PDB file of C-alpha atoms in Angstrom:
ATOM      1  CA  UNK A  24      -7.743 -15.066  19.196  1.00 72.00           C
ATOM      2  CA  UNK A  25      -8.558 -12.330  16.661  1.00 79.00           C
ATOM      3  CA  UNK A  26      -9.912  -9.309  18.037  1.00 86.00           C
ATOM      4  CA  UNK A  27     -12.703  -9.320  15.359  1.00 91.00           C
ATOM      5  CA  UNK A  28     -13.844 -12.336  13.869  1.00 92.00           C
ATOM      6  CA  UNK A  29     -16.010 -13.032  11.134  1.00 93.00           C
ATOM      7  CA  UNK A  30     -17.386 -16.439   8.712  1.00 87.00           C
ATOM      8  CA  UNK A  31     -14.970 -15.282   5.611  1.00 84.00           C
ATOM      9  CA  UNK A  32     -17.913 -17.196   3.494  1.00 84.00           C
ATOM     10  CA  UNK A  33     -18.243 -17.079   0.377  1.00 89.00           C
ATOM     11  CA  UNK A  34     -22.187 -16.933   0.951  1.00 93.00           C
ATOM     12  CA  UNK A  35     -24.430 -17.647  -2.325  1.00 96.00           C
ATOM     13  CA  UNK A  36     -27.431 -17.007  -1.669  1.00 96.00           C
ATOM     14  CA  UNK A  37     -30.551 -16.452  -4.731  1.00 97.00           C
ATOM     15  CA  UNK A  38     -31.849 -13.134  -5.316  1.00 97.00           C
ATOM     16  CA  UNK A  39     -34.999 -12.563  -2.428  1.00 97.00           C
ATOM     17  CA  UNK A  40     -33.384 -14.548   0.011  1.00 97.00           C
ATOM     18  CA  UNK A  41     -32.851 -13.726   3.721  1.00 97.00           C
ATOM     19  CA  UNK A  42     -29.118 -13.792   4.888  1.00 96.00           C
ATOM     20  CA  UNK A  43     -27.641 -13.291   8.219  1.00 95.00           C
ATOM     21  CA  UNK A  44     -24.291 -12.557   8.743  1.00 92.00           C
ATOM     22  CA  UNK A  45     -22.729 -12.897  12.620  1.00 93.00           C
ATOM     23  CA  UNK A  46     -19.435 -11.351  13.768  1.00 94.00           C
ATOM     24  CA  UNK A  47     -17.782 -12.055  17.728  1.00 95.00           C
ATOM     25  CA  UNK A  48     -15.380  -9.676  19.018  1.00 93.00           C
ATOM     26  CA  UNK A  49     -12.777 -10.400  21.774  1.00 91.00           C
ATOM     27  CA  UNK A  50     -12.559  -6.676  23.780  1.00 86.00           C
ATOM     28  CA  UNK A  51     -15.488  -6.799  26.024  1.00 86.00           C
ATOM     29  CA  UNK A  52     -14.396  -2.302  26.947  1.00 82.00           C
ATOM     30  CA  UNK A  53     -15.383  -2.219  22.960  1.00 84.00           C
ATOM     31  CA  UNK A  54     -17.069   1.199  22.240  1.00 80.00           C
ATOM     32  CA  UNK A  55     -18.696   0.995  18.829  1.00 85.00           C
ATOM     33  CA  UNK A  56     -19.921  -1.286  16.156  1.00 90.00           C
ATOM     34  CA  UNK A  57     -20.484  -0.688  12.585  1.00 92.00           C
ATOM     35  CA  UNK A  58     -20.984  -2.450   9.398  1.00 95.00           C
ATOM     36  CA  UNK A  59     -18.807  -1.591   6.261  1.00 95.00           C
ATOM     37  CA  UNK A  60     -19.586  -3.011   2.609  1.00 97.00           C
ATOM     38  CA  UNK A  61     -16.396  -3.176   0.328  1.00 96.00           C
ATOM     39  CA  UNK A  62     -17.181  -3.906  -3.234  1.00 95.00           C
ATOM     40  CA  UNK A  63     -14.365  -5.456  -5.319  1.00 91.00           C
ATOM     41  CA  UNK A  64     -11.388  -3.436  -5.604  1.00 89.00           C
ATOM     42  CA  UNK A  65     -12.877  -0.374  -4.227  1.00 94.00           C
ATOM     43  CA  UNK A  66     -12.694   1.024  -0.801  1.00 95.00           C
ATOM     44  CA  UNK A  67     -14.615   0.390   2.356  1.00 95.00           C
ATOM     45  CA  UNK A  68     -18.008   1.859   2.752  1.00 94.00           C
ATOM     46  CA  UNK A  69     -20.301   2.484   6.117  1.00 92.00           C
ATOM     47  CA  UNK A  70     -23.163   0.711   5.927  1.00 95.00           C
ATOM     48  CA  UNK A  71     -24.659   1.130   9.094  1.00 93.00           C
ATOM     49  CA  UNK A  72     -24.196   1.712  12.496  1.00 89.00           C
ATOM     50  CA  UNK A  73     -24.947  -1.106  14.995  1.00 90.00           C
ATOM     51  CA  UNK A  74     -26.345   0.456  18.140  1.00 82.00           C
ATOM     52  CA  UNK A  75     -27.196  -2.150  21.713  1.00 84.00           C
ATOM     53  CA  UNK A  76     -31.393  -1.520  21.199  1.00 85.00           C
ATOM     54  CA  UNK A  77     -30.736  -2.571  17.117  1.00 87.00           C
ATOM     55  CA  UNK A  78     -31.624  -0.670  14.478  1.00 91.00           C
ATOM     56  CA  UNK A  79     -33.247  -1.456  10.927  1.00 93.00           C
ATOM     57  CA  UNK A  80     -32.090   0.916   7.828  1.00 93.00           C
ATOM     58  CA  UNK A  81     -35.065  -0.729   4.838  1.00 96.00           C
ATOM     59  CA  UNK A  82     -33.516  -3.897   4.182  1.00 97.00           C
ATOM     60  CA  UNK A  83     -31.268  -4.595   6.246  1.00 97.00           C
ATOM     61  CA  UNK A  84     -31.555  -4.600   9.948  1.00 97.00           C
ATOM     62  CA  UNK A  85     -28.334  -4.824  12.603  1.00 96.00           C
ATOM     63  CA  UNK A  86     -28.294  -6.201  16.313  1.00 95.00           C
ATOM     64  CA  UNK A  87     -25.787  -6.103  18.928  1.00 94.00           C
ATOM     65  CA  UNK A  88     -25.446  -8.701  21.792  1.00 93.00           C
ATOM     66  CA  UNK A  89     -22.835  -7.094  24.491  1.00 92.00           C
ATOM     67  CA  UNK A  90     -23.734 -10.401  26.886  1.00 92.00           C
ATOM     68  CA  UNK A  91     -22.011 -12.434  24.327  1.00 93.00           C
ATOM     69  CA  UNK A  92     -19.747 -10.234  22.647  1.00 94.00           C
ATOM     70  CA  UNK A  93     -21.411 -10.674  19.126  1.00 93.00           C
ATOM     71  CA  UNK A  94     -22.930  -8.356  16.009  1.00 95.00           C
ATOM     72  CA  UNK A  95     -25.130  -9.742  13.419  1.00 96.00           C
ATOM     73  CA  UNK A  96     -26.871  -7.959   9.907  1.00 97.00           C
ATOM     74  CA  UNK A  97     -29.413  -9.636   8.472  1.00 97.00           C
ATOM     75  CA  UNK A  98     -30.444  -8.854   4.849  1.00 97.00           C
ATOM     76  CA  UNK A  99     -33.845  -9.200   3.751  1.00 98.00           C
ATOM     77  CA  UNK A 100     -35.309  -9.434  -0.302  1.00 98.00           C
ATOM     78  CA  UNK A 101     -31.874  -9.893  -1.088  1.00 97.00           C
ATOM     79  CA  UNK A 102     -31.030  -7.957  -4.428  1.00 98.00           C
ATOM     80  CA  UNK A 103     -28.213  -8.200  -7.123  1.00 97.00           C
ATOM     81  CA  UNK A 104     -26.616  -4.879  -6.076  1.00 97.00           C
ATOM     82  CA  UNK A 105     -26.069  -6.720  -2.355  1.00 98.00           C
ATOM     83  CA  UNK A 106     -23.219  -8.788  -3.757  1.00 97.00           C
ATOM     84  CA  UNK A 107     -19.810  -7.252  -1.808  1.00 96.00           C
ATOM     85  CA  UNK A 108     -17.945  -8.317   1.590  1.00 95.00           C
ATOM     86  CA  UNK A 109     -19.146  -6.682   4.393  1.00 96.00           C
ATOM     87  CA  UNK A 110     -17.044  -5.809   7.139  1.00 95.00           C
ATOM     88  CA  UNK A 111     -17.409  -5.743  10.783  1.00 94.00           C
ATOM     89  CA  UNK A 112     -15.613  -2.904  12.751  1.00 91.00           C
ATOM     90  CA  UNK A 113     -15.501  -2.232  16.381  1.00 89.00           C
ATOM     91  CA  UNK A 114     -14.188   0.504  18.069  1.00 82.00           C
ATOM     92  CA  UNK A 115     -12.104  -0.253  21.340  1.00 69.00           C
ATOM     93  CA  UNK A 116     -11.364   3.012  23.499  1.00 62.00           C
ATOM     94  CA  UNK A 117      -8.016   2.268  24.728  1.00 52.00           C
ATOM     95  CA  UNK A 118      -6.749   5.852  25.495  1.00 49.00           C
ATOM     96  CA  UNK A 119      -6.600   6.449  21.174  1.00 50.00           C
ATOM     97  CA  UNK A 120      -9.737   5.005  19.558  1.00 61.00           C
ATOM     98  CA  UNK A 121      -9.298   3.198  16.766  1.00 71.00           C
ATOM     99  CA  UNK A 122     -11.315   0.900  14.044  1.00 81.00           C
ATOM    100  CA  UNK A 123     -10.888  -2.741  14.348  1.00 86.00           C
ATOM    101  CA  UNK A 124     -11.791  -4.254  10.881  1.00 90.00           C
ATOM    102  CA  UNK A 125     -12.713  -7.848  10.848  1.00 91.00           C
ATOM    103  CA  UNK A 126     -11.926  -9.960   7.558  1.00 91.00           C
ATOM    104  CA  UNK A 127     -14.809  -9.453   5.910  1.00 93.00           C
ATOM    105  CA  UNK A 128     -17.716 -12.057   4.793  1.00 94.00           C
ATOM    106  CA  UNK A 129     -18.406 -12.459   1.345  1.00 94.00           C
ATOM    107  CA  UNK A 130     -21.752 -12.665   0.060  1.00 96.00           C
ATOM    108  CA  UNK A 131     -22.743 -13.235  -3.620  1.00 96.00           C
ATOM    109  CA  UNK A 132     -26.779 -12.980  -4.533  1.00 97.00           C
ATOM    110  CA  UNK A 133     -27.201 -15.589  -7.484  1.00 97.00           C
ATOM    111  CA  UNK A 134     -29.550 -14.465 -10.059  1.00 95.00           C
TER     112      UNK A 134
ATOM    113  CA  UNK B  30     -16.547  16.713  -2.668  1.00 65.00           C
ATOM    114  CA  UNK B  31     -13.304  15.233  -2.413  1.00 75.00           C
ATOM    115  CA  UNK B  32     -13.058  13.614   0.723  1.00 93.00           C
ATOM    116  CA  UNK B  33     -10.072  11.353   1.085  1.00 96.00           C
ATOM    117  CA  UNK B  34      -7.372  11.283  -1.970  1.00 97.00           C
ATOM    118  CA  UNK B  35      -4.714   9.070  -2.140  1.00 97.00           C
ATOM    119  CA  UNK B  36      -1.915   9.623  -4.330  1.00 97.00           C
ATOM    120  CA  UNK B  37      -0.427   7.274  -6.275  1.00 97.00           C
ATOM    121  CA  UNK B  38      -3.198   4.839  -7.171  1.00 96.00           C
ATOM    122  CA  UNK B  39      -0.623   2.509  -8.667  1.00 96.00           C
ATOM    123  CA  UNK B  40       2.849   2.118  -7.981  1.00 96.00           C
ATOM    124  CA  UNK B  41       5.716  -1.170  -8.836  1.00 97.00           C
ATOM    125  CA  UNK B  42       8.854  -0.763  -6.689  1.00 97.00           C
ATOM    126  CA  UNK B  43      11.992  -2.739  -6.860  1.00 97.00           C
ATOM    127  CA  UNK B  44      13.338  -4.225  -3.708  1.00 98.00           C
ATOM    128  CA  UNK B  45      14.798  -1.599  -1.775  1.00 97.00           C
ATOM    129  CA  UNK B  46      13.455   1.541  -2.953  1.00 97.00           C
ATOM    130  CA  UNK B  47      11.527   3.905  -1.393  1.00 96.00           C
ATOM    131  CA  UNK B  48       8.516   5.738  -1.633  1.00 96.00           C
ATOM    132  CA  UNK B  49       5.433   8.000   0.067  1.00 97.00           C
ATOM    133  CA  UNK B  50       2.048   7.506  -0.336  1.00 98.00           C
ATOM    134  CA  UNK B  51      -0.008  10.700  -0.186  1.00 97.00           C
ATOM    135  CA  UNK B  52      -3.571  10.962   1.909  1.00 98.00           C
ATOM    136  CA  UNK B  53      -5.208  14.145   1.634  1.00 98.00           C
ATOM    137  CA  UNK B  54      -8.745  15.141   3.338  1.00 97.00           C
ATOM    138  CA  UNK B  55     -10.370  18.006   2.792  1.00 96.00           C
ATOM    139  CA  UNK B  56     -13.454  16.867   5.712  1.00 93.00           C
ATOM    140  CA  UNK B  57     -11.298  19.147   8.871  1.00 93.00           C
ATOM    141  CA  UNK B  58     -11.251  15.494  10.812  1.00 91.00           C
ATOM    142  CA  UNK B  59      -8.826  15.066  13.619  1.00 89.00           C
ATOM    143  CA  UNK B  60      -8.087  11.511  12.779  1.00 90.00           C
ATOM    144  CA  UNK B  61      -6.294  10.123   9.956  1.00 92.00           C
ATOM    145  CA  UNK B  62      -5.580   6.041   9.410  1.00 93.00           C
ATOM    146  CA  UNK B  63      -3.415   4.119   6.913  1.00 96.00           C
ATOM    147  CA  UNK B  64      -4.118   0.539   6.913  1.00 95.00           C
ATOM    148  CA  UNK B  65      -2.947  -2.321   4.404  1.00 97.00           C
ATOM    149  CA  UNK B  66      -5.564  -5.046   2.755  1.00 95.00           C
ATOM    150  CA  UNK B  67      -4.276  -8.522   2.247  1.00 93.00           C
ATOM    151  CA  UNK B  68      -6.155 -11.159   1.059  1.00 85.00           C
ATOM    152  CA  UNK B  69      -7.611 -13.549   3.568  1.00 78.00           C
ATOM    153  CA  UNK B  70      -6.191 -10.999   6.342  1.00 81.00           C
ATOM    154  CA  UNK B  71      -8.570  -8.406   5.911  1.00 84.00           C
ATOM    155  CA  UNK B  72      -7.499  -4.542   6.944  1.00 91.00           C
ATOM    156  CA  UNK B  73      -4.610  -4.119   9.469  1.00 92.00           C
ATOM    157  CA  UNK B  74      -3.785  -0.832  10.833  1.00 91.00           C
ATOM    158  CA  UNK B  75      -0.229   0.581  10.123  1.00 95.00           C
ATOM    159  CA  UNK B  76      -0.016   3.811  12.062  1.00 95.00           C
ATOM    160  CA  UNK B  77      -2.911   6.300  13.006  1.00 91.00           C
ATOM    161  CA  UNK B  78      -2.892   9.860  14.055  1.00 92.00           C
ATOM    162  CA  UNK B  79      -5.039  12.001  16.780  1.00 88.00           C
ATOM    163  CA  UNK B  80      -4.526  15.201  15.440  1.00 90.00           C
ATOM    164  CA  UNK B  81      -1.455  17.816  13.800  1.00 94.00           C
ATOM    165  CA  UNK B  82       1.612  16.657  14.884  1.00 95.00           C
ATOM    166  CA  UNK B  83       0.808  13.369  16.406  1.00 93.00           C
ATOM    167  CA  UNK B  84       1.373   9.523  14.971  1.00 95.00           C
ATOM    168  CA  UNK B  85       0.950   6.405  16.815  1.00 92.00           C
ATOM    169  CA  UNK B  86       1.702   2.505  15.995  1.00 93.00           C
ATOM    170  CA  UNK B  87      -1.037   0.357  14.958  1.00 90.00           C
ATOM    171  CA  UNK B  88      -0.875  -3.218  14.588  1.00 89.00           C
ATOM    172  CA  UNK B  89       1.780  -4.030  11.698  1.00 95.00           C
ATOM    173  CA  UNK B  90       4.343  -0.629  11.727  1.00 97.00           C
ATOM    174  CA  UNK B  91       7.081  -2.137  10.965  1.00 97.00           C
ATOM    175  CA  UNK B  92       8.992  -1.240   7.707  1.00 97.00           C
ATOM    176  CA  UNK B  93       6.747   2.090   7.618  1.00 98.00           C
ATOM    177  CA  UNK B  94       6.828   5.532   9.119  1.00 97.00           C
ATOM    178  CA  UNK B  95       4.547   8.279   8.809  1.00 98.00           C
ATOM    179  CA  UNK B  96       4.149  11.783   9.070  1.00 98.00           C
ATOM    180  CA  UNK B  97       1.323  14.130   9.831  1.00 97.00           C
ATOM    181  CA  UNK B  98       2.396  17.924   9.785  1.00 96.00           C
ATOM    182  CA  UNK B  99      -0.520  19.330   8.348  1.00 96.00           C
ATOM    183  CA  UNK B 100      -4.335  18.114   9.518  1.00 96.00           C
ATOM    184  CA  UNK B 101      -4.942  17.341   6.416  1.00 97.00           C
ATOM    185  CA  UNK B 102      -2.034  15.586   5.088  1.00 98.00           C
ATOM    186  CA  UNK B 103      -0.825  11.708   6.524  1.00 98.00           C
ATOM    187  CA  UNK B 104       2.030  10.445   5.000  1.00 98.00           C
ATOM    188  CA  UNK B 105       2.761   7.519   4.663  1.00 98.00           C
ATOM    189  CA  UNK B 106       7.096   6.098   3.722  1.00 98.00           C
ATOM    190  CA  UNK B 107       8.313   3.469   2.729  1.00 96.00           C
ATOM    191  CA  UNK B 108      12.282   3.658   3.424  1.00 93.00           C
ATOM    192  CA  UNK B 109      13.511   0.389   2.054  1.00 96.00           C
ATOM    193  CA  UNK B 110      10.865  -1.641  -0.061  1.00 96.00           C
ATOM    194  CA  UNK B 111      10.252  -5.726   0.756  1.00 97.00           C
ATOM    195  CA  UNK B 112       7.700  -7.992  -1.330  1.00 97.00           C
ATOM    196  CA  UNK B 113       5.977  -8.390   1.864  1.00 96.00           C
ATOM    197  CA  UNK B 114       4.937  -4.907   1.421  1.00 97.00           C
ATOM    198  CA  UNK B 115       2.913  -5.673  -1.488  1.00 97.00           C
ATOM    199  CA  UNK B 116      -0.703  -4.612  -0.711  1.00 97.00           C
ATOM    200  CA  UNK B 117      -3.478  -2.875  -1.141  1.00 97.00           C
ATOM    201  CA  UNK B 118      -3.093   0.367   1.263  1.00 98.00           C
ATOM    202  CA  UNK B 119      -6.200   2.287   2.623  1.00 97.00           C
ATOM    203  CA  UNK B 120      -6.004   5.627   4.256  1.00 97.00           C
ATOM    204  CA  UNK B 121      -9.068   6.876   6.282  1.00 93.00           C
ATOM    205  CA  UNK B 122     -10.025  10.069   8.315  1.00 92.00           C
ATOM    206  CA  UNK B 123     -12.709  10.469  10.652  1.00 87.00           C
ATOM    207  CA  UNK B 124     -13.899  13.180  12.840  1.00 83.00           C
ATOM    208  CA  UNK B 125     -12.932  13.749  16.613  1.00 69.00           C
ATOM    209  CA  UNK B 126     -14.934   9.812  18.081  1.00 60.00           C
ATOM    210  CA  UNK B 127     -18.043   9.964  19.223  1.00 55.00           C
ATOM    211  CA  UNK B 128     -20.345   7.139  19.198  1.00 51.00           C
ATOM    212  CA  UNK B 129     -21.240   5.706  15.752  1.00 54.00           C
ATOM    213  CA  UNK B 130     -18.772   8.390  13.747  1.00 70.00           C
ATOM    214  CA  UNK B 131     -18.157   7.151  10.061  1.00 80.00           C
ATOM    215  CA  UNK B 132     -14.706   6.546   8.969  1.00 87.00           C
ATOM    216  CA  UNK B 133     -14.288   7.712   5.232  1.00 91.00           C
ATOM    217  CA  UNK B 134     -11.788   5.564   2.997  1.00 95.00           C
ATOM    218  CA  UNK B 135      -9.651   6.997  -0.010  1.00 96.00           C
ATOM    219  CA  UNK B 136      -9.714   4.842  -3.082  1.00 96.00           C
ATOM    220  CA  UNK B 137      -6.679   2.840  -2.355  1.00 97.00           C
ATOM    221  CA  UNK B 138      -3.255   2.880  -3.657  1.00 97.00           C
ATOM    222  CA  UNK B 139      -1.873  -0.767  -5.083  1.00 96.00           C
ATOM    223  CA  UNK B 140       1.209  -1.438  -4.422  1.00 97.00           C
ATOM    224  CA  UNK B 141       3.648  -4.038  -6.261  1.00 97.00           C
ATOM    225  CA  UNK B 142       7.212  -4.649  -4.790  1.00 97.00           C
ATOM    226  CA  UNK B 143       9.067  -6.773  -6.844  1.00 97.00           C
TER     227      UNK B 143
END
């Protein structure tokens, strides 16, 4: 089982639309969550921080579930600058902390 | 504002050659990543480093080394180039971890081995 796992998509989904994206992760001793956005051949990007009580930055609003081991973003008013492939990353403390990336879901907002 | 600089952007090896890839941050972070993009495999960490001096394995080292004698310098070699090398490779620094800490990504260098 991956460590991170994520729908790879593609979602196409018309400009105003709602989309929710969900991601599972395997380490239960995982630290921290996050949410990158990679646009075509550049590099990753933060997003946003996904914190246990959630947490809403305009648009877009992020939710953890430790219980079940899963992170979601949801994406509201969807706009034509949204299209990229967003990332899920978790942080597992084991001694060294490092960034597990998952492979990414791709999301396309159709004019 | 800098931030992360990788050096080459582009590169085509032939089988069996070698090369470095450059990472430079200018941010004073502790930690340094290089990773490697595939398609349908998403980012896979190479090697990673703590802090001056120290490098440890990620999850796909082999076929690399690295190097981190200066904070912010992390080296990346290539001693004997394969095709299954070819990739997209990300370096990445962050600051010493604390909860919710940002990881900052260089531009990428593509990488052809033919």
């Amino acid at each position: 089982r991956k460590e991170v796992e994520q729908d790879p998509g593609p979602f196409n989904v018309p400009e105003g639309a709602t989309v929710a994206f969900n991601c599972t992760y395997s380490n239960s001793a995982s630290q921290s969550f996050f949410w990158y956005r990679q646009d075509c051949r550049k590099e990753p990007k933060l997003l946003m921080s996904v914190y246990s009580s959630g947490n809403e930055d305009g648009r877009f609003t992020a939710q953890l579930n430790r219980a079940s081991q899963y992170i979601s973003l949801l994406i509201r008013d969807s706009k034509l600058s949204d299209s990229a492939t967003y990332l899920c990353v978790v942080n597992a403390v084991l001694g060294n902390e490092k960034l597990t990336f998952g492979t990414g879901t791709r999301l396309t907002i159709i004019p | 504002n800098a931030g992360v600089t990788q050096t080459p952007k582009f590169r085509v090896l032939k089988t069996g050659q070698s090369m470095t890839l450059l990472c430079a941050q200018d941010m004073n972070h502790e930690y340094m990543y290089w990773y490697r993009q595939d398609p349908g495999m998403g980012l896979r960490l190479i090697h990673y480093s703590v802090g001056e001096g120290t490098t440890a394995k990620g999850e796909v080292p082999d076929g690399y080394n690295v190097s981190r004698l200066k904070k912010q310098n992390f080296l990346l070699g290539l001693e004997s180039a394969a095709p299954s090398q070819t990739s997209v490779y990300f370096c990445a620094s962050s600051p010493l971890r604390g909860r919710g800490t940002e990881a900052f990504f260089g531009q990428g260098t593509r990488l052809t081995v033919v």
